[in-house]
PDB file of C-alpha atoms in Angstrom:
ATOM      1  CA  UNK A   1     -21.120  11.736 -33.247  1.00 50.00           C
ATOM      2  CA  UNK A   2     -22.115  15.003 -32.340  1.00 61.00           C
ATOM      3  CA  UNK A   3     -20.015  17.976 -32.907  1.00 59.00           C
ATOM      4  CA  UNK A   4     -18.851  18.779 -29.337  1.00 64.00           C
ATOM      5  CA  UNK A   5     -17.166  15.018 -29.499  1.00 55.00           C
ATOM      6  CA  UNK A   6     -16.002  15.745 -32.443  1.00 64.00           C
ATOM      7  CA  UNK A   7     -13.902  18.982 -31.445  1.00 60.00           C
ATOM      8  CA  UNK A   8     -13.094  17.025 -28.350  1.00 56.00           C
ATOM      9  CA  UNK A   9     -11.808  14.273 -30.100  1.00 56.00           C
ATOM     10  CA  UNK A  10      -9.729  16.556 -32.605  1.00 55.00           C
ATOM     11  CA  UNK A  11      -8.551  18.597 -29.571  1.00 58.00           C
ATOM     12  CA  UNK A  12      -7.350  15.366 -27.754  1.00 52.00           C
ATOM     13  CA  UNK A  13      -5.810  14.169 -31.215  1.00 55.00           C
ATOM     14  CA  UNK A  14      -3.177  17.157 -30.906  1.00 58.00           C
ATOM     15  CA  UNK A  15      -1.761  16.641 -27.471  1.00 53.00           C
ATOM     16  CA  UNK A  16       1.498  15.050 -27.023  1.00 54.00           C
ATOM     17  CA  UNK A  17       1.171  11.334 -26.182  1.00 54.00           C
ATOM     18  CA  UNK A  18       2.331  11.963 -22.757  1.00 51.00           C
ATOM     19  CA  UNK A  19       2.129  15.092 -20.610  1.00 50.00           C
ATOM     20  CA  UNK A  20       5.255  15.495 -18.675  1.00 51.00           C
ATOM     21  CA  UNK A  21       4.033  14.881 -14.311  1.00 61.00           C
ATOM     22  CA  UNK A  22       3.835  18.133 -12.679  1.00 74.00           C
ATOM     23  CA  UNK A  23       7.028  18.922 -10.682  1.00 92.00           C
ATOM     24  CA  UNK A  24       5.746  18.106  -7.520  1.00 93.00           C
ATOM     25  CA  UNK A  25       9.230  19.037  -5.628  1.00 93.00           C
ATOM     26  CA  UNK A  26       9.203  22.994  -7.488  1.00 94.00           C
ATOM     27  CA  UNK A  27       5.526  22.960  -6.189  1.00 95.00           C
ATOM     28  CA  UNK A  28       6.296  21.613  -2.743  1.00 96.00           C
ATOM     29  CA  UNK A  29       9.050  24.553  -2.087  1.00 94.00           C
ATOM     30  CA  UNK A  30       6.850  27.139  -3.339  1.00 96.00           C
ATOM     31  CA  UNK A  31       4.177  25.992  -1.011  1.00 96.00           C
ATOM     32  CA  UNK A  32       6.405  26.540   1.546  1.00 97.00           C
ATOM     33  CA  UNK A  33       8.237  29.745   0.610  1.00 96.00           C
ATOM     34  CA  UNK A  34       4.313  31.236   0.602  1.00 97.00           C
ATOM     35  CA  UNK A  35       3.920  29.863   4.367  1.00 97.00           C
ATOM     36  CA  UNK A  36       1.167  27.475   3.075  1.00 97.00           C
ATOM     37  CA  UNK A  37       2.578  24.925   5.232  1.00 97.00           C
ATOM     38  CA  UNK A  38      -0.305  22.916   4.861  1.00 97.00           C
ATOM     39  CA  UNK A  39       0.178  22.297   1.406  1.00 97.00           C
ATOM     40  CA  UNK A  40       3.760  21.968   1.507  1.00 97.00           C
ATOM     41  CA  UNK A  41       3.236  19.018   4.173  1.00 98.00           C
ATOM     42  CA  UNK A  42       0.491  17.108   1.640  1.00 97.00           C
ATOM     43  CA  UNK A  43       3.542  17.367  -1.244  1.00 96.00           C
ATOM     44  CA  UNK A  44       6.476  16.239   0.371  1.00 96.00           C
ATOM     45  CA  UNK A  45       4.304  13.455   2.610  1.00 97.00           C
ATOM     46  CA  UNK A  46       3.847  12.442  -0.958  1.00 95.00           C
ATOM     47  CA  UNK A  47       6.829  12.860  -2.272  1.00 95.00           C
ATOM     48  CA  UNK A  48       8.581  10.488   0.864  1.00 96.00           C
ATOM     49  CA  UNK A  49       6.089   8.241   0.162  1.00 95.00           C
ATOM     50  CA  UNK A  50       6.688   7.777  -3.682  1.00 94.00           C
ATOM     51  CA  UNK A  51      10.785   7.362  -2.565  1.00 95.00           C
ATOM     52  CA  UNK A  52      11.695   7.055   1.025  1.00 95.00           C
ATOM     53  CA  UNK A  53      14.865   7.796  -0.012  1.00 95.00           C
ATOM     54  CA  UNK A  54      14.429  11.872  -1.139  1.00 95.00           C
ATOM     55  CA  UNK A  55      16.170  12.926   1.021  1.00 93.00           C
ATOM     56  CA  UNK A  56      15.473  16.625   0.061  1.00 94.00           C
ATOM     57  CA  UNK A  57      12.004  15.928   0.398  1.00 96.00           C
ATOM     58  CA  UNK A  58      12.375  14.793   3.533  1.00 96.00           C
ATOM     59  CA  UNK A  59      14.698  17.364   4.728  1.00 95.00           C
ATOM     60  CA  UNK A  60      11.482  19.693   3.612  1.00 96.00           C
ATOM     61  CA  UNK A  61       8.653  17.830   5.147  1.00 97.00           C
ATOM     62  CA  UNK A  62      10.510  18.158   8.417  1.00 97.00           C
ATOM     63  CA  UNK A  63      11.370  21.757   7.983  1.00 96.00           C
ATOM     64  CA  UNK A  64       7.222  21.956   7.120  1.00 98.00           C
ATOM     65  CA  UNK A  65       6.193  20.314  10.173  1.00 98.00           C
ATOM     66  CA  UNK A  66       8.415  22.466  12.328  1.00 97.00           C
ATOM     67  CA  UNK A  67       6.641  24.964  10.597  1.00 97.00           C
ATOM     68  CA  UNK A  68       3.482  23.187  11.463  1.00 98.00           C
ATOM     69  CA  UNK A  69       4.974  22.836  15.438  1.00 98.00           C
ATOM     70  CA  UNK A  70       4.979  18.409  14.410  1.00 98.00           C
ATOM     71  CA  UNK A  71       8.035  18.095  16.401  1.00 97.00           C
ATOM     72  CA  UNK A  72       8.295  14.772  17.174  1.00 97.00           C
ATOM     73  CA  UNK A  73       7.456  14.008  13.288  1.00 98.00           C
ATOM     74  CA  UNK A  74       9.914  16.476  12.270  1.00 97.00           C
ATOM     75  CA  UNK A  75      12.812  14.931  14.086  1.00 97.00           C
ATOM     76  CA  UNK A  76      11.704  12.049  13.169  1.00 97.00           C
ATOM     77  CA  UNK A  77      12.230  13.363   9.493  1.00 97.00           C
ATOM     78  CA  UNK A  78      15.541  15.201  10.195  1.00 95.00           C
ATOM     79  CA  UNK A  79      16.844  12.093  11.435  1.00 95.00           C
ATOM     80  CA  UNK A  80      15.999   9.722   8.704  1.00 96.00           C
ATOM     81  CA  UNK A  81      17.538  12.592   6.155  1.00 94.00           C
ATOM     82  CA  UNK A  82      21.081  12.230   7.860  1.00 92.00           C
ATOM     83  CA  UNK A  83      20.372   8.402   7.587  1.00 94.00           C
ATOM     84  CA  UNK A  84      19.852   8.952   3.581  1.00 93.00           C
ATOM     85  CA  UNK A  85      22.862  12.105   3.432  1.00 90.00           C
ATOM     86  CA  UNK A  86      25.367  11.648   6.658  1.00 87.00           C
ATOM     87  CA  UNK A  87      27.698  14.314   4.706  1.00 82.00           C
ATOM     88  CA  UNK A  88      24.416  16.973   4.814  1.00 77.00           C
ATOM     89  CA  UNK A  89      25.136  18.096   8.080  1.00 63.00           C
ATOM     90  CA  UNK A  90      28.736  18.919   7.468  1.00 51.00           C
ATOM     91  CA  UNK A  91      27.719  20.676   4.328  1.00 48.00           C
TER      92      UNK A  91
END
């Protein structure tokens, strides 16, 4: 073994044995506080798609493709949210 693989192995020897997922929501709004719409559309597409029932992601990806002028998808996204959350609208 060479030394580089060595260090590398040692290095890889003192992480924890699992790395928490990045919080892909937190990400998501900051992406689309910054007007990086783009970005903001990729992580809550992905977040729907991991659990078409996040309702706050949803909620976000339609507020994103408004945003993005997606208007059909984002009523499309609006409506499924009240589907998942009747009560949001009254709150």
């Amino acid at each position: 073994m060479t030394l580089p693989c060595i260090a590398l192995f040692l290095f890889l020897a003192t992480l924890p044995e699992s790395v928490p997922p990045p919080d892909l929501p937190a990400q998501g709004q900051q992406a689309f506080d910054k007007q990086d719409y783009s970005q903001a559309e990729q992580i809550f597409g992905k977040l729907v798609a991991q659990d078409p029932h996040d309702y706050y992601s949803r909620f976000y990806l339609g507020l994103t493709q408004t945003a993005l002028h997606k208007d059909a998808e984002a009523i499309e996204q609006f409506r499924e949210t009240l589907k998942l959350k009747p009560g949001l609208k009254s709150e």
